[in-house]
mmCIF file of C-alpha atoms in Angstrom:
data_model
loop_
_atom_site.group_PDB
_atom_site.id
_atom_site.type_symbol
_atom_site.label_atom_id
_atom_site.label_comp_id
_atom_site.label_asym_id
_atom_site.label_seq_id
_atom_site.Cartn_x
_atom_site.Cartn_y
_atom_site.Cartn_z
ATOM 1 C CA UNK A 254 -6.735 6.193 -14.296
ATOM 2 C CA UNK A 255 -5.553 8.216 -11.298
ATOM 3 C CA UNK A 256 -5.366 10.821 -8.713
ATOM 4 C CA UNK A 257 -8.844 12.033 -8.842
ATOM 5 C CA UNK A 258 -10.007 8.536 -8.262
ATOM 6 C CA UNK A 259 -10.028 9.006 -4.550
ATOM 7 C CA UNK A 260 -12.461 11.929 -5.089
ATOM 8 C CA UNK A 261 -14.819 9.363 -6.698
ATOM 9 C CA UNK A 262 -15.211 7.917 -3.235
ATOM 10 C CA UNK A 263 -16.886 10.937 -1.899
ATOM 11 C CA UNK A 264 -17.804 13.322 -4.725
ATOM 12 C CA UNK A 265 -21.073 13.465 -6.850
ATOM 13 C CA UNK A 266 -20.487 15.116 -10.206
ATOM 14 C CA UNK A 267 -22.716 17.405 -12.097
ATOM 15 C CA UNK A 268 -22.473 18.389 -15.765
ATOM 16 C CA UNK A 269 -20.755 21.830 -16.347
ATOM 17 C CA UNK A 270 -20.473 23.840 -19.448
ATOM 18 C CA UNK A 271 -17.946 26.745 -19.617
ATOM 19 C CA UNK A 272 -16.539 28.841 -22.381
ATOM 20 C CA UNK A 273 -12.901 29.174 -22.705
ATOM 21 C CA UNK A 274 -9.267 29.416 -24.248
ATOM 22 C CA UNK A 275 -5.777 29.936 -23.026
ATOM 23 C CA UNK A 276 -2.153 30.304 -23.666
ATOM 24 C CA UNK A 277 0.463 28.527 -21.686
ATOM 25 C CA UNK A 278 3.750 26.986 -22.608
ATOM 26 C CA UNK A 279 5.661 23.751 -23.030
ATOM 27 C CA UNK A 280 9.040 22.626 -24.001
ATOM 28 C CA UNK A 281 8.937 19.987 -26.753
ATOM 29 C CA UNK A 282 11.722 17.429 -27.152
ATOM 30 C CA UNK A 283 11.433 14.285 -29.322
ATOM 31 C CA UNK A 284 7.688 13.912 -28.909
ATOM 32 C CA UNK A 285 7.895 14.513 -25.182
ATOM 33 C CA UNK A 286 6.619 17.667 -23.545
ATOM 34 C CA UNK A 287 7.602 19.098 -20.173
ATOM 35 C CA UNK A 288 5.097 21.759 -19.051
ATOM 36 C CA UNK A 289 5.155 24.709 -18.849
ATOM 37 C CA UNK A 290 8.164 26.682 -20.286
ATOM 38 C CA UNK A 291 7.735 28.073 -23.800
ATOM 39 C CA UNK A 292 5.028 28.056 -26.381
ATOM 40 C CA UNK A 293 4.174 24.894 -28.285
ATOM 41 C CA UNK A 294 6.361 25.221 -31.456
ATOM 42 C CA UNK A 295 8.392 22.052 -32.501
ATOM 43 C CA UNK A 296 7.883 19.160 -34.627
ATOM 44 C CA UNK A 297 4.384 18.035 -35.353
ATOM 45 C CA UNK A 298 2.619 19.932 -32.739
ATOM 46 C CA UNK A 299 2.564 23.538 -33.583
ATOM 47 C CA UNK A 300 -0.076 25.549 -31.646
ATOM 48 C CA UNK A 301 0.459 29.301 -31.605
ATOM 49 C CA UNK A 302 -1.474 32.014 -33.231
ATOM 50 C CA UNK A 303 -2.275 29.812 -36.338
ATOM 51 C CA UNK A 304 -3.972 27.168 -34.053
ATOM 52 C CA UNK A 305 -6.551 29.606 -32.744
ATOM 53 C CA UNK A 306 -9.011 28.360 -35.167
ATOM 54 C CA UNK A 307 -8.628 24.603 -34.375
ATOM 55 C CA UNK A 308 -10.451 22.242 -32.111
ATOM 56 C CA UNK A 309 -9.004 20.122 -29.281
ATOM 57 C CA UNK A 310 -10.626 17.249 -27.486
ATOM 58 C CA UNK A 311 -9.407 16.574 -23.993
ATOM 59 C CA UNK A 312 -10.150 13.119 -22.450
ATOM 60 C CA UNK A 313 -9.373 12.770 -18.828
ATOM 61 C CA UNK A 314 -8.611 9.814 -16.516
ATOM 62 C CA UNK A 315 -11.083 7.867 -14.664
ATOM 63 C CA UNK A 316 -10.351 4.022 -14.770
ATOM 64 C CA UNK A 317 -12.197 1.334 -16.488
ATOM 65 C CA UNK A 318 -15.548 2.994 -15.848
ATOM 66 C CA UNK A 319 -14.147 6.185 -17.150
ATOM 67 C CA UNK A 320 -13.248 4.485 -20.368
ATOM 68 C CA UNK A 321 -16.886 3.198 -20.601
ATOM 69 C CA UNK A 322 -18.544 6.491 -19.674
ATOM 70 C CA UNK A 323 -16.527 8.511 -22.156
ATOM 71 C CA UNK A 324 -17.107 5.948 -24.851
ATOM 72 C CA UNK A 325 -20.875 5.969 -24.205
ATOM 73 C CA UNK A 326 -20.995 9.803 -24.252
ATOM 74 C CA UNK A 327 -18.932 10.122 -27.504
ATOM 75 C CA UNK A 328 -21.273 7.549 -29.198
ATOM 76 C CA UNK A 329 -24.321 9.413 -27.961
ATOM 77 C CA UNK A 330 -23.066 12.725 -29.190
ATOM 78 C CA UNK A 331 -22.155 11.119 -32.625
ATOM 79 C CA UNK A 332 -25.590 9.852 -32.819
ATOM 80 C CA UNK A 333 -26.836 13.483 -32.395
ATOM 81 C CA UNK A 334 -24.445 14.674 -35.206
ATOM 82 C CA UNK A 335 -21.560 15.843 -33.104
ATOM 83 C CA UNK A 336 -18.225 14.074 -33.995
ATOM 84 C CA UNK A 337 -15.762 14.769 -31.478
ATOM 85 C CA UNK A 338 -13.322 12.502 -33.297
ATOM 86 C CA UNK A 339 -12.943 15.262 -35.831
ATOM 87 C CA UNK A 340 -10.763 17.163 -33.439
ATOM 88 C CA UNK A 341 -7.595 18.776 -34.804
ATOM 89 C CA UNK A 342 -5.815 17.224 -31.665
ATOM 90 C CA UNK A 343 -6.822 14.658 -29.123
ATOM 91 C CA UNK A 344 -5.241 14.836 -25.700
ATOM 92 C CA UNK A 345 -5.567 11.742 -23.576
ATOM 93 C CA UNK A 346 -4.777 11.059 -19.927
ATOM 94 C CA UNK A 347 -4.916 7.528 -18.592
ATOM 95 C CA UNK A 348 -8.332 6.185 -19.287
ATOM 96 C CA UNK A 349 -8.586 9.089 -21.885
ATOM 97 C CA UNK A 350 -5.504 7.870 -23.627
ATOM 98 C CA UNK A 351 -7.302 4.531 -24.277
ATOM 99 C CA UNK A 352 -10.469 6.273 -25.615
ATOM 100 C CA UNK A 353 -8.396 8.834 -27.596
ATOM 101 C CA UNK A 354 -6.511 6.012 -29.292
ATOM 102 C CA UNK A 355 -9.807 4.343 -30.212
ATOM 103 C CA UNK A 356 -11.267 7.329 -31.870
ATOM 104 C CA UNK A 357 -8.169 8.680 -33.398
ATOM 105 C CA UNK A 358 -7.606 5.306 -34.959
ATOM 106 C CA UNK A 359 -10.976 5.625 -36.806
ATOM 107 C CA UNK A 360 -12.969 3.166 -34.775
ATOM 108 C CA UNK A 361 -16.787 3.730 -35.148
ATOM 109 C CA UNK A 362 -18.182 5.277 -31.937
ATOM 110 C CA UNK A 363 -21.238 2.946 -31.942
ATOM 111 C CA UNK A 364 -18.869 -0.153 -32.346
ATOM 112 C CA UNK A 365 -16.834 1.036 -29.450
ATOM 113 C CA UNK A 366 -20.045 1.590 -27.350
ATOM 114 C CA UNK A 367 -21.221 -2.046 -28.192
ATOM 115 C CA UNK A 368 -17.964 -3.388 -27.082
ATOM 116 C CA UNK A 369 -18.337 -1.770 -23.767
ATOM 117 C CA UNK A 370 -21.570 -3.623 -23.289
ATOM 118 C CA UNK A 371 -20.133 -7.017 -23.895
ATOM 119 C CA UNK A 372 -18.841 -9.098 -20.945
ATOM 120 C CA UNK A 373 -15.374 -7.889 -20.040
ATOM 121 C CA UNK A 374 -12.477 -10.178 -20.677
ATOM 122 C CA UNK A 375 -10.921 -11.671 -17.524
ATOM 123 C CA UNK A 376 -8.092 -9.656 -16.005
ATOM 124 C CA UNK A 377 -6.803 -9.243 -12.541
ATOM 125 C CA UNK A 378 -9.240 -7.522 -10.054
ATOM 126 C CA UNK A 379 -8.001 -4.106 -9.093
ATOM 127 C CA UNK A 380 -8.942 -1.434 -6.457
ATOM 128 C CA UNK A 381 -7.200 1.667 -5.453
ATOM 129 C CA UNK A 382 -6.390 1.140 -1.768
ATOM 130 C CA UNK A 383 -6.103 3.459 1.055
ATOM 131 C CA UNK A 384 -2.292 3.064 1.087
ATOM 132 C CA UNK A 385 -2.228 4.965 -2.275
ATOM 133 C CA UNK A 386 -4.854 7.517 -1.223
ATOM 134 C CA UNK A 387 -2.881 8.236 1.980
ATOM 135 C CA UNK A 388 0.344 8.461 0.156
ATOM 136 C CA UNK A 389 -1.250 10.744 -2.391
ATOM 137 C CA UNK A 390 -2.755 13.099 0.164
ATOM 138 C CA UNK A 391 0.411 13.287 2.179
ATOM 139 C CA UNK A 392 2.704 14.011 -0.748
ATOM 140 C CA UNK A 393 0.464 16.568 -2.264
ATOM 141 C CA UNK A 394 -0.189 18.433 0.955
ATOM 142 C CA UNK A 395 3.361 18.353 2.397
ATOM 143 C CA UNK A 396 5.165 19.604 -0.760
ATOM 144 C CA UNK A 397 5.311 23.044 -2.295
ATOM 145 C CA UNK A 398 7.099 21.463 -5.386
ATOM 146 C CA UNK A 399 4.682 19.503 -7.566
ATOM 147 C CA UNK A 400 7.481 17.714 -9.395
ATOM 148 C CA UNK A 401 9.217 16.711 -6.224
ATOM 149 C CA UNK A 402 5.972 15.463 -4.841
ATOM 150 C CA UNK A 403 5.411 13.418 -8.030
ATOM 151 C CA UNK A 404 8.808 11.917 -7.734
ATOM 152 C CA UNK A 405 8.098 10.810 -4.198
ATOM 153 C CA UNK A 406 4.973 9.023 -5.377
ATOM 154 C CA UNK A 407 6.888 7.623 -8.254
ATOM 155 C CA UNK A 408 9.607 6.167 -5.899
ATOM 156 C CA UNK A 409 6.909 4.569 -3.883
ATOM 157 C CA UNK A 410 5.428 3.108 -7.089
ATOM 158 C CA UNK A 411 8.693 1.762 -8.335
ATOM 159 C CA UNK A 412 9.366 -0.065 -5.002
ATOM 160 C CA UNK A 413 6.059 -1.891 -4.758
ATOM 161 C CA UNK A 414 5.524 -5.446 -6.139
ATOM 162 C CA UNK A 415 2.921 -5.436 -8.927
ATOM 163 C CA UNK A 416 2.237 -7.724 -11.894
ATOM 164 C CA UNK A 417 5.165 -8.099 -14.316
ATOM 165 C CA UNK A 418 5.562 -5.138 -16.740
ATOM 166 C CA UNK A 419 5.550 -7.569 -19.786
ATOM 167 C CA UNK A 420 2.232 -9.033 -18.583
ATOM 168 C CA UNK A 421 0.676 -5.631 -18.155
ATOM 169 C CA UNK A 422 1.864 -4.628 -21.654
ATOM 170 C CA UNK A 423 -0.016 -7.526 -23.116
ATOM 171 C CA UNK A 424 -3.200 -6.320 -21.538
ATOM 172 C CA UNK A 425 -2.766 -2.818 -22.900
ATOM 173 C CA UNK A 426 -1.834 -4.126 -26.420
ATOM 174 C CA UNK A 427 -4.961 -6.362 -26.423
ATOM 175 C CA UNK A 428 -7.141 -3.458 -25.438
ATOM 176 C CA UNK A 429 -6.045 -1.148 -28.255
ATOM 177 C CA UNK A 430 -7.256 -1.191 -31.851
ATOM 178 C CA UNK A 431 -3.729 -0.816 -33.312
ATOM 179 C CA UNK A 432 -0.129 -0.803 -32.126
ATOM 180 C CA UNK A 433 1.117 1.982 -34.303
ATOM 181 C CA UNK A 434 0.270 5.747 -33.864
ATOM 182 C CA UNK A 435 -2.785 6.996 -35.788
ATOM 183 C CA UNK A 436 -2.486 9.570 -38.574
ATOM 184 C CA UNK A 437 -4.675 11.907 -36.457
ATOM 185 C CA UNK A 438 -2.817 14.012 -33.936
ATOM 186 C CA UNK A 439 -2.912 12.156 -30.577
ATOM 187 C CA UNK A 440 -1.119 13.339 -27.437
ATOM 188 C CA UNK A 441 -0.739 10.920 -24.518
ATOM 189 C CA UNK A 442 0.509 12.124 -21.070
ATOM 190 C CA UNK A 443 2.597 10.400 -18.488
ATOM 191 C CA UNK A 444 4.891 11.343 -15.455
ATOM 192 C CA UNK A 445 8.498 10.150 -15.018
ATOM 193 C CA UNK A 446 8.305 7.972 -11.985
ATOM 194 C CA UNK A 447 11.982 8.816 -10.957
ATOM 195 C CA UNK A 448 12.089 12.545 -11.498
ATOM 196 C CA UNK A 449 8.575 13.695 -11.492
ATOM 197 C CA UNK A 450 8.821 15.268 -14.780
ATOM 198 C CA UNK A 451 5.603 15.502 -16.926
ATOM 199 C CA UNK A 452 5.705 14.204 -20.513
ATOM 200 C CA UNK A 453 3.670 14.075 -23.383
ATOM 201 C CA UNK A 454 4.108 11.203 -26.008
ATOM 202 C CA UNK A 455 3.055 11.477 -29.681
ATOM 203 C CA UNK A 456 3.968 10.047 -33.097
ATOM 204 C CA UNK A 457 7.001 12.283 -33.439
ATOM 205 C CA UNK A 458 8.861 10.597 -30.445
ATOM 206 C CA UNK A 459 10.381 7.328 -30.036
ATOM 207 C CA UNK A 460 7.881 5.653 -27.707
ATOM 208 C CA UNK A 461 5.489 3.109 -29.169
ATOM 209 C CA UNK A 462 1.692 3.699 -28.841
ATOM 210 C CA UNK A 463 1.292 0.745 -26.655
ATOM 211 C CA UNK A 464 4.103 1.822 -24.230
ATOM 212 C CA UNK A 465 2.682 5.456 -24.227
ATOM 213 C CA UNK A 466 -0.879 4.385 -23.322
ATOM 214 C CA UNK A 467 0.497 1.853 -20.899
ATOM 215 C CA UNK A 468 2.574 4.562 -19.120
ATOM 216 C CA UNK A 469 -0.386 6.882 -19.016
ATOM 217 C CA UNK A 470 -2.528 4.197 -17.508
ATOM 218 C CA UNK A 471 0.110 2.993 -14.907
ATOM 219 C CA UNK A 472 -1.718 3.827 -11.673
ATOM 220 C CA UNK A 473 0.930 3.950 -8.909
ATOM 221 C CA UNK A 474 0.788 0.962 -6.717
ATOM 222 C CA UNK A 475 -1.657 -0.853 -9.008
ATOM 223 C CA UNK A 476 0.167 -1.318 -12.256
ATOM 224 C CA UNK A 477 3.931 -1.237 -12.852
ATOM 225 C CA UNK A 478 5.609 1.857 -14.115
ATOM 226 C CA UNK A 479 6.343 1.451 -17.852
ATOM 227 C CA UNK A 480 9.784 1.441 -19.173
ATOM 228 C CA UNK A 481 10.553 3.710 -22.253
ATOM 229 C CA UNK A 482 14.108 3.968 -23.169
ATOM 230 C CA UNK A 483 16.105 4.361 -19.974
ATOM 231 C CA UNK A 484 13.084 5.937 -18.078
ATOM 232 C CA UNK A 485 10.224 4.618 -16.178
ATOM 233 C CA UNK A 486 6.760 6.392 -16.451
ATOM 234 C CA UNK A 487 3.594 6.317 -14.532
ATOM 235 C CA UNK A 488 0.064 7.560 -14.828
ATOM 236 C CA UNK A 489 -0.359 10.973 -16.537
ATOM 237 C CA UNK A 490 -2.977 11.891 -13.903
ATOM 238 C CA UNK A 491 -0.270 12.280 -11.285
ATOM 239 C CA UNK A 492 0.060 15.798 -12.716
ATOM 240 C CA UNK A 493 -3.636 16.554 -13.005
ATOM 241 C CA UNK A 494 -6.590 14.286 -13.900
ATOM 242 C CA UNK A 495 -7.146 15.695 -17.343
ATOM 243 C CA UNK A 496 -4.173 18.094 -18.168
ATOM 244 C CA UNK A 497 -6.577 20.203 -20.080
ATOM 245 C CA UNK A 498 -4.132 23.130 -20.015
ATOM 246 C CA UNK A 499 -2.356 21.361 -22.919
ATOM 247 C CA UNK A 500 -5.251 22.548 -25.166
ATOM 248 C CA UNK A 501 -3.966 26.136 -24.769
ATOM 249 C CA UNK A 502 -4.001 28.076 -28.021
ATOM 250 C CA UNK A 503 -6.989 26.248 -29.508
ATOM 251 C CA UNK A 504 -10.025 28.225 -30.192
ATOM 252 C CA UNK A 505 -12.554 25.447 -29.314
ATOM 253 C CA UNK A 506 -12.063 22.848 -26.662
ATOM 254 C CA UNK A 507 -14.242 20.085 -25.458
ATOM 255 C CA UNK A 508 -13.015 18.573 -22.118
ATOM 256 C CA UNK A 509 -14.615 15.227 -21.182
ATOM 257 C CA UNK A 510 -13.601 14.452 -17.574
ATOM 258 C CA UNK A 511 -14.948 11.267 -15.770
ATOM 259 C CA UNK A 512 -13.280 12.602 -12.462
ATOM 260 C CA UNK A 513 -14.074 16.105 -11.632
ATOM 261 C CA UNK A 514 -12.169 17.129 -8.752
ATOM 262 C CA UNK A 515 -8.506 18.206 -8.104
ATOM 263 C CA UNK A 516 -6.304 17.916 -5.001
ATOM 264 C CA UNK A 517 -4.009 20.694 -3.779
ATOM 265 C CA UNK A 518 -1.804 21.851 -6.790
ATOM 266 C CA UNK A 519 -3.311 19.250 -9.009
ATOM 267 C CA UNK A 520 -5.731 21.523 -10.734
ATOM 268 C CA UNK A 521 -9.285 20.129 -11.382
ATOM 269 C CA UNK A 522 -10.797 20.047 -14.938
ATOM 270 C CA UNK A 523 -13.022 22.993 -13.922
ATOM 271 C CA UNK A 524 -10.145 25.070 -12.806
ATOM 272 C CA UNK A 525 -8.312 24.383 -15.881
ATOM 273 C CA UNK A 526 -11.412 25.100 -18.029
ATOM 274 C CA UNK A 527 -11.809 28.447 -16.266
ATOM 275 C CA UNK A 528 -8.232 29.321 -17.032
ATOM 276 C CA UNK A 529 -8.826 28.561 -20.733
ATOM 277 C CA UNK A 530 -12.022 30.480 -20.575
ATOM 278 C CA UNK A 531 -10.165 33.508 -19.235
ATOM 279 C CA UNK A 532 -7.975 33.408 -22.366
ATOM 280 C CA UNK A 533 -10.886 33.593 -24.700
ATOM 281 C CA UNK A 534 -11.613 30.175 -26.392
ATOM 282 C CA UNK A 535 -14.820 28.319 -26.415
ATOM 283 C CA UNK A 536 -14.860 25.433 -24.095
ATOM 284 C CA UNK A 537 -17.488 22.791 -23.003
ATOM 285 C CA UNK A 538 -16.660 20.802 -19.945
ATOM 286 C CA UNK A 539 -18.488 17.654 -19.581
ATOM 287 C CA UNK A 540 -18.556 15.728 -16.171
ATOM 288 C CA UNK A 541 -20.658 12.666 -15.024
ATOM 289 C CA UNK A 542 -24.190 13.662 -14.000
ATOM 290 C CA UNK A 543 -25.751 12.188 -10.911
ATOM 291 C CA UNK A 544 -26.947 8.994 -12.849
ATOM 292 C CA UNK A 545 -23.583 8.352 -14.218
ATOM 293 C CA UNK A 546 -21.758 8.776 -10.871
ATOM 294 C CA UNK A 547 -24.134 6.104 -9.442
ATOM 295 C CA UNK A 548 -23.340 3.797 -12.394
ATOM 296 C CA UNK A 549 -19.589 4.418 -11.974
ATOM 297 C CA UNK A 550 -19.716 3.514 -8.266
ATOM 298 C CA UNK A 551 -16.887 3.805 -5.892
ATOM 299 C CA UNK A 552 -14.266 1.657 -7.594
ATOM 300 C CA UNK A 553 -13.409 3.038 -11.021
ATOM 301 C CA UNK A 554 -11.399 -0.040 -11.828
ATOM 302 C CA UNK A 555 -14.452 -2.355 -11.259
ATOM 303 C CA UNK A 556 -14.991 -4.092 -14.716
ATOM 304 C CA UNK A 557 -18.315 -5.300 -13.663
ATOM 305 C CA UNK A 558 -19.611 -1.709 -13.853
ATOM 306 C CA UNK A 559 -18.400 -1.087 -17.342
ATOM 307 C CA UNK A 560 -21.662 -1.615 -19.186
ATOM 308 C CA UNK A 561 -23.707 0.483 -16.814
ATOM 309 C CA UNK A 562 -21.185 3.376 -17.057
ATOM 310 C CA UNK A 563 -21.246 3.135 -20.840
ATOM 311 C CA UNK A 564 -25.072 3.397 -20.919
ATOM 312 C CA UNK A 565 -25.117 6.318 -18.436
ATOM 313 C CA UNK A 566 -22.631 8.130 -20.688
ATOM 314 C CA UNK A 567 -24.858 7.552 -23.689
ATOM 315 C CA UNK A 568 -27.988 8.690 -21.810
ATOM 316 C CA UNK A 569 -26.188 11.844 -20.679
ATOM 317 C CA UNK A 570 -25.264 12.833 -24.203
ATOM 318 C CA UNK A 571 -28.643 14.389 -25.011
ATOM 319 C CA UNK A 572 -28.400 16.753 -22.129
ATOM 320 C CA UNK A 573 -24.811 17.723 -23.001
ATOM 321 C CA UNK A 574 -25.410 18.193 -26.776
ATOM 322 C CA UNK A 575 -26.487 21.823 -26.854
ATOM 323 C CA UNK A 576 -23.472 23.182 -24.964
ATOM 324 C CA UNK A 577 -21.007 20.809 -26.842
ATOM 325 C CA UNK A 578 -22.486 21.737 -30.225
ATOM 326 C CA UNK A 579 -22.276 25.458 -29.479
ATOM 327 C CA UNK A 580 -18.526 25.038 -29.001
ATOM 328 C CA UNK A 581 -17.674 22.274 -31.409
ATOM 329 C CA UNK A 582 -19.767 23.451 -34.356
ATOM 330 C CA UNK A 583 -19.494 27.178 -33.846
#
């Protein structure tokens, strides 16, 4: 749920398939990763030469409708014999962290899809306002330092009144299938609201699954930053909307990106896929087609559009299947 949201207001996505792989770096400390510095190497997340035969699933941000669209797409692909949940690692940002938790926890794609069609549970209405959009554009385009720009956004988010953090935590906990980390490798992204540092949470660290997902989904100005230890974290999409570069070193990568565009130094999924491609791995990048964009609408936090977005994702699966299968089942 994040930065690329404002692009939803003006952009119409098309499906894109690209081939790719890459090597970048990251420092790993207690289950949190600051990117990029040195190769993945520590704790449970080893991805160097021995990972080049692995598969990574990247699930990007995109709000409530992004969760629905991704869920429909994954269910549709599963019905066609393509099991994206069989990834060696699932990397989730914001909305993608919710969907990633669902499938990493062993939930059946069809059951998840049917749940998206049911009337949504009552929750506070939300919309990303022009104050956030203006703040984001200003900070991105007036700073040469991405970390410093993120910290400015974070300070703004920390100062704004939102719903109580404890109440928001209850919403996230109710939305997840479990409160403990799944056995399958799951990485959840967030950004330190005070320092602008990028972090990745996983089962090797001290953060609970509920807090990690809550942090990844904490859209600045909409939901409160999440307290983990002595730090406050906000939406992982404040770095990039999908953080697909975290899949570096994997031979086969599928990127599912409800929001397709980037802003300034915030690289788009397409740009990140191209960088991975240049390094040599196979990558399929899937973005909402025109029908899906119409279903998603202009407000990605609009729960009334959830069912339509899920149906659009499922309908899109047939067109995406050949390119995804070529990468995933190679």
